[in-house]
């Protein structure tokens, strides 16, 4: 990331906002940042998502299922690419990242409550923390059979 000039300042603000959203999720999920993109299950990119159904968006999470080789074994693994538009104010970038990362971490649905990070559309004030409803939904998802790490070898 560039640290100087007008472009560098905007890149830095975008990066800080995304890292703040990640820090929020890290309080609720084990998240490991990796240096090599090919090792990541979630990739976050600084670019405007393409129009979908003739609608523009500031963020989008795109799910792919890939066959990867891990420890000499081929397996199917999800990879989510999160696109976060740079053309927003820093709090809006953070709120967009919080929402789209929620999709990447398994919350594919939307809430009908405007105070939730996973609300279907953003309200006038950016949501920068997970609501109690968001947290309950995440806990519910984690309790579903087959979605938590196995305790047997």
PDB file of C-alpha atoms in Angstrom:
ATOM      1  CA  UNK A   1       0.000   0.000   0.000  1.00  0.00           C
ATOM      2  CA  UNK A   2       1.279   3.442  -0.860  1.00  0.00           C
ATOM      3  CA  UNK A   3       1.666   5.844   2.041  1.00  0.00           C
ATOM      4  CA  UNK A   4       2.121   9.149   0.247  1.00  0.00           C
ATOM      5  CA  UNK A   5       0.131  11.405  -2.039  1.00  0.00           C
ATOM      6  CA  UNK A   6      -3.614  11.830  -2.376  1.00  0.00           C
ATOM      7  CA  UNK A   7      -4.188   8.292  -3.667  1.00  0.00           C
ATOM      8  CA  UNK A   8      -2.150   6.823  -0.819  1.00  0.00           C
ATOM      9  CA  UNK A   9      -4.211   8.681   1.771  1.00  0.00           C
ATOM     10  CA  UNK A  10      -7.477   7.271   0.352  1.00  0.00           C
ATOM     11  CA  UNK A  11      -6.010   3.764   0.184  1.00  0.00           C
ATOM     12  CA  UNK A  12      -4.860   4.083   3.781  1.00  0.00           C
ATOM     13  CA  UNK A  13      -8.299   5.274   4.951  1.00  0.00           C
ATOM     14  CA  UNK A  14      -9.966   2.410   3.063  1.00  0.00           C
ATOM     15  CA  UNK A  15      -7.545  -0.075   4.628  1.00  0.00           C
ATOM     16  CA  UNK A  16      -8.091   1.328   8.152  1.00  0.00           C
ATOM     17  CA  UNK A  17     -11.872   1.091   7.742  1.00  0.00           C
ATOM     18  CA  UNK A  18     -11.711  -2.521   6.532  1.00  0.00           C
ATOM     19  CA  UNK A  19      -9.309  -3.461   9.345  1.00  0.00           C
ATOM     20  CA  UNK A  20     -11.687  -1.892  11.884  1.00  0.00           C
ATOM     21  CA  UNK A  21     -14.538  -4.022  10.503  1.00  0.00           C
ATOM     22  CA  UNK A  22     -12.315  -7.119  10.714  1.00  0.00           C
ATOM     23  CA  UNK A  23     -11.436  -6.250  14.323  1.00  0.00           C
ATOM     24  CA  UNK A  24     -15.156  -6.187  15.140  1.00  0.00           C
ATOM     25  CA  UNK A  25     -15.645  -9.659  13.658  1.00  0.00           C
ATOM     26  CA  UNK A  26     -12.495 -10.931  15.422  1.00  0.00           C
ATOM     27  CA  UNK A  27     -14.216 -10.326  18.758  1.00  0.00           C
ATOM     28  CA  UNK A  28     -16.751 -13.002  17.728  1.00  0.00           C
ATOM     29  CA  UNK A  29     -14.842 -15.338  15.385  1.00  0.00           C
ATOM     30  CA  UNK A  30     -11.347 -16.769  15.106  1.00  0.00           C
ATOM     31  CA  UNK A  31      -9.874 -14.967  12.088  1.00  0.00           C
ATOM     32  CA  UNK A  32      -6.354 -15.471  10.776  1.00  0.00           C
ATOM     33  CA  UNK A  33      -4.891 -12.981   8.326  1.00  0.00           C
ATOM     34  CA  UNK A  34      -2.588 -14.517   5.715  1.00  0.00           C
ATOM     35  CA  UNK A  35      -0.026 -12.884   3.444  1.00  0.00           C
ATOM     36  CA  UNK A  36      -0.577 -15.137   0.413  1.00  0.00           C
ATOM     37  CA  UNK A  37      -3.951 -14.566  -1.307  1.00  0.00           C
ATOM     38  CA  UNK A  38      -4.037 -18.178  -2.547  1.00  0.00           C
ATOM     39  CA  UNK A  39      -4.213 -19.360   1.094  1.00  0.00           C
ATOM     40  CA  UNK A  40      -7.140 -17.092   1.978  1.00  0.00           C
ATOM     41  CA  UNK A  41     -10.739 -18.246   2.170  1.00  0.00           C
ATOM     42  CA  UNK A  42     -11.890 -14.627   2.188  1.00  0.00           C
ATOM     43  CA  UNK A  43     -10.296 -12.074  -0.126  1.00  0.00           C
ATOM     44  CA  UNK A  44     -11.104  -8.388   0.358  1.00  0.00           C
ATOM     45  CA  UNK A  45     -10.604  -6.174  -2.667  1.00  0.00           C
ATOM     46  CA  UNK A  46     -10.659  -2.393  -2.967  1.00  0.00           C
ATOM     47  CA  UNK A  47     -12.889  -1.981  -5.999  1.00  0.00           C
ATOM     48  CA  UNK A  48     -16.416  -1.045  -6.920  1.00  0.00           C
ATOM     49  CA  UNK A  49     -18.615  -4.094  -7.451  1.00  0.00           C
ATOM     50  CA  UNK A  50     -20.085  -4.458 -10.934  1.00  0.00           C
ATOM     51  CA  UNK A  51     -23.777  -3.718 -11.342  1.00  0.00           C
ATOM     52  CA  UNK A  52     -26.061  -6.620 -10.476  1.00  0.00           C
ATOM     53  CA  UNK A  53     -29.599  -6.663 -11.890  1.00  0.00           C
ATOM     54  CA  UNK A  54     -28.928  -3.109 -13.084  1.00  0.00           C
ATOM     55  CA  UNK A  55     -28.292  -1.957  -9.494  1.00  0.00           C
ATOM     56  CA  UNK A  56     -25.121  -0.334  -8.207  1.00  0.00           C
ATOM     57  CA  UNK A  57     -23.713  -1.280  -4.824  1.00  0.00           C
ATOM     58  CA  UNK A  58     -20.876  -0.170  -2.541  1.00  0.00           C
ATOM     59  CA  UNK A  59     -20.077  -3.745  -1.564  1.00  0.00           C
ATOM     60  CA  UNK A  60     -20.640  -7.348  -2.523  1.00  0.00           C
ATOM     61  CA  UNK A  61     -19.583 -10.787  -1.346  1.00  0.00           C
ATOM     62  CA  UNK A  62     -19.149 -13.386  -4.105  1.00  0.00           C
ATOM     63  CA  UNK A  63     -18.996 -17.073  -3.130  1.00  0.00           C
ATOM     64  CA  UNK A  64     -17.013 -19.664  -5.089  1.00  0.00           C
ATOM     65  CA  UNK A  65     -16.448 -23.316  -4.278  1.00  0.00           C
ATOM     66  CA  UNK A  66     -12.897 -24.379  -5.144  1.00  0.00           C
ATOM     67  CA  UNK A  67     -11.087 -27.691  -5.130  1.00  0.00           C
ATOM     68  CA  UNK A  68      -7.833 -27.123  -3.235  1.00  0.00           C
ATOM     69  CA  UNK A  69      -5.012 -29.313  -2.023  1.00  0.00           C
ATOM     70  CA  UNK A  70      -4.320 -29.064   1.712  1.00  0.00           C
ATOM     71  CA  UNK A  71      -1.851 -31.393   3.447  1.00  0.00           C
ATOM     72  CA  UNK A  72      -1.677 -33.807   0.470  1.00  0.00           C
ATOM     73  CA  UNK A  73      -5.494 -34.068   0.248  1.00  0.00           C
ATOM     74  CA  UNK A  74      -7.847 -32.525  -2.285  1.00  0.00           C
ATOM     75  CA  UNK A  75     -10.956 -30.969  -0.758  1.00  0.00           C
ATOM     76  CA  UNK A  76     -13.723 -28.540  -1.579  1.00  0.00           C
ATOM     77  CA  UNK A  77     -13.332 -25.206   0.140  1.00  0.00           C
ATOM     78  CA  UNK A  78     -15.303 -21.966  -0.025  1.00  0.00           C
ATOM     79  CA  UNK A  79     -13.643 -18.797  -1.195  1.00  0.00           C
ATOM     80  CA  UNK A  80     -15.469 -15.511  -0.833  1.00  0.00           C
ATOM     81  CA  UNK A  81     -14.302 -12.398  -2.613  1.00  0.00           C
ATOM     82  CA  UNK A  82     -15.511  -9.269  -0.857  1.00  0.00           C
ATOM     83  CA  UNK A  83     -15.582  -6.161  -3.024  1.00  0.00           C
ATOM     84  CA  UNK A  84     -15.640  -2.868  -1.125  1.00  0.00           C
ATOM     85  CA  UNK A  85     -15.932   0.346  -3.108  1.00  0.00           C
ATOM     86  CA  UNK A  86     -13.336   2.997  -2.311  1.00  0.00           C
ATOM     87  CA  UNK A  87     -15.725   5.832  -3.215  1.00  0.00           C
ATOM     88  CA  UNK A  88     -17.271   6.290   0.237  1.00  0.00           C
ATOM     89  CA  UNK A  89     -16.549   8.125   3.478  1.00  0.00           C
ATOM     90  CA  UNK A  90     -14.450   6.108   5.935  1.00  0.00           C
ATOM     91  CA  UNK A  91     -17.359   5.233   8.301  1.00  0.00           C
ATOM     92  CA  UNK A  92     -19.429   4.084   5.309  1.00  0.00           C
ATOM     93  CA  UNK A  93     -16.547   1.896   4.105  1.00  0.00           C
ATOM     94  CA  UNK A  94     -16.298   0.367   7.576  1.00  0.00           C
ATOM     95  CA  UNK A  95     -20.054  -0.275   7.722  1.00  0.00           C
ATOM     96  CA  UNK A  96     -20.030  -1.765   4.208  1.00  0.00           C
ATOM     97  CA  UNK A  97     -17.073  -3.989   5.107  1.00  0.00           C
ATOM     98  CA  UNK A  98     -18.758  -5.099   8.347  1.00  0.00           C
ATOM     99  CA  UNK A  99     -21.884  -6.076   6.391  1.00  0.00           C
ATOM    100  CA  UNK A 100     -20.114  -7.803   3.487  1.00  0.00           C
ATOM    101  CA  UNK A 101     -17.729  -9.662   5.796  1.00  0.00           C
ATOM    102  CA  UNK A 102     -20.828 -10.933   7.603  1.00  0.00           C
ATOM    103  CA  UNK A 103     -21.856 -12.571   4.337  1.00  0.00           C
ATOM    104  CA  UNK A 104     -18.337 -13.972   3.919  1.00  0.00           C
ATOM    105  CA  UNK A 105     -18.496 -15.472   7.415  1.00  0.00           C
ATOM    106  CA  UNK A 106     -21.769 -17.261   6.718  1.00  0.00           C
ATOM    107  CA  UNK A 107     -24.558 -14.747   7.322  1.00  0.00           C
ATOM    108  CA  UNK A 108     -25.900 -14.800   3.766  1.00  0.00           C
ATOM    109  CA  UNK A 109     -29.310 -13.422   4.641  1.00  0.00           C
ATOM    110  CA  UNK A 110     -30.352  -9.876   5.478  1.00  0.00           C
ATOM    111  CA  UNK A 111     -32.062  -8.384   8.500  1.00  0.00           C
ATOM    112  CA  UNK A 112     -35.144  -6.205   8.237  1.00  0.00           C
ATOM    113  CA  UNK A 113     -33.943  -4.127  11.202  1.00  0.00           C
ATOM    114  CA  UNK A 114     -32.030  -0.936  10.225  1.00  0.00           C
ATOM    115  CA  UNK A 115     -29.860  -1.071  13.379  1.00  0.00           C
ATOM    116  CA  UNK A 116     -28.333  -4.416  12.411  1.00  0.00           C
ATOM    117  CA  UNK A 117     -25.022  -4.660  10.560  1.00  0.00           C
ATOM    118  CA  UNK A 118     -26.738  -7.205   8.302  1.00  0.00           C
ATOM    119  CA  UNK A 119     -29.666  -4.881   7.477  1.00  0.00           C
ATOM    120  CA  UNK A 120     -30.939  -5.177   3.920  1.00  0.00           C
ATOM    121  CA  UNK A 121     -30.162  -1.524   3.236  1.00  0.00           C
ATOM    122  CA  UNK A 122     -28.047   0.989   5.134  1.00  0.00           C
ATOM    123  CA  UNK A 123     -29.738   3.661   7.178  1.00  0.00           C
ATOM    124  CA  UNK A 124     -28.623   7.288   7.542  1.00  0.00           C
ATOM    125  CA  UNK A 125     -26.039   6.400  10.219  1.00  0.00           C
ATOM    126  CA  UNK A 126     -23.372   3.799   9.396  1.00  0.00           C
ATOM    127  CA  UNK A 127     -23.576   0.706  11.609  1.00  0.00           C
ATOM    128  CA  UNK A 128     -20.045   0.062  12.924  1.00  0.00           C
ATOM    129  CA  UNK A 129     -20.764  -2.689  15.482  1.00  0.00           C
ATOM    130  CA  UNK A 130     -22.687  -5.949  15.428  1.00  0.00           C
ATOM    131  CA  UNK A 131     -26.094  -5.616  17.029  1.00  0.00           C
ATOM    132  CA  UNK A 132     -27.281  -8.121  19.609  1.00  0.00           C
ATOM    133  CA  UNK A 133     -29.468  -9.599  16.833  1.00  0.00           C
ATOM    134  CA  UNK A 134     -26.445  -9.977  14.539  1.00  0.00           C
ATOM    135  CA  UNK A 135     -24.555 -11.711  17.347  1.00  0.00           C
ATOM    136  CA  UNK A 136     -27.455 -14.062  18.147  1.00  0.00           C
ATOM    137  CA  UNK A 137     -27.738 -14.967  14.456  1.00  0.00           C
ATOM    138  CA  UNK A 138     -24.009 -15.727  14.330  1.00  0.00           C
ATOM    139  CA  UNK A 139     -24.218 -17.886  17.485  1.00  0.00           C
ATOM    140  CA  UNK A 140     -27.214 -19.735  16.036  1.00  0.00           C
ATOM    141  CA  UNK A 141     -25.323 -20.386  12.804  1.00  0.00           C
ATOM    142  CA  UNK A 142     -22.290 -21.677  14.714  1.00  0.00           C
ATOM    143  CA  UNK A 143     -24.492 -24.171  16.591  1.00  0.00           C
ATOM    144  CA  UNK A 144     -25.806 -25.808  13.415  1.00  0.00           C
ATOM    145  CA  UNK A 145     -24.705 -29.399  12.815  1.00  0.00           C
ATOM    146  CA  UNK A 146     -21.719 -29.703  10.518  1.00  0.00           C
ATOM    147  CA  UNK A 147     -20.673 -26.047  10.787  1.00  0.00           C
ATOM    148  CA  UNK A 148     -18.477 -26.252  13.864  1.00  0.00           C
ATOM    149  CA  UNK A 149     -15.062 -27.931  14.041  1.00  0.00           C
ATOM    150  CA  UNK A 150     -15.255 -31.641  14.679  1.00  0.00           C
ATOM    151  CA  UNK A 151     -13.938 -32.930  18.002  1.00  0.00           C
ATOM    152  CA  UNK A 152     -13.288 -36.411  16.625  1.00  0.00           C
ATOM    153  CA  UNK A 153     -10.278 -37.299  14.447  1.00  0.00           C
TER     154      UNK A 153
END
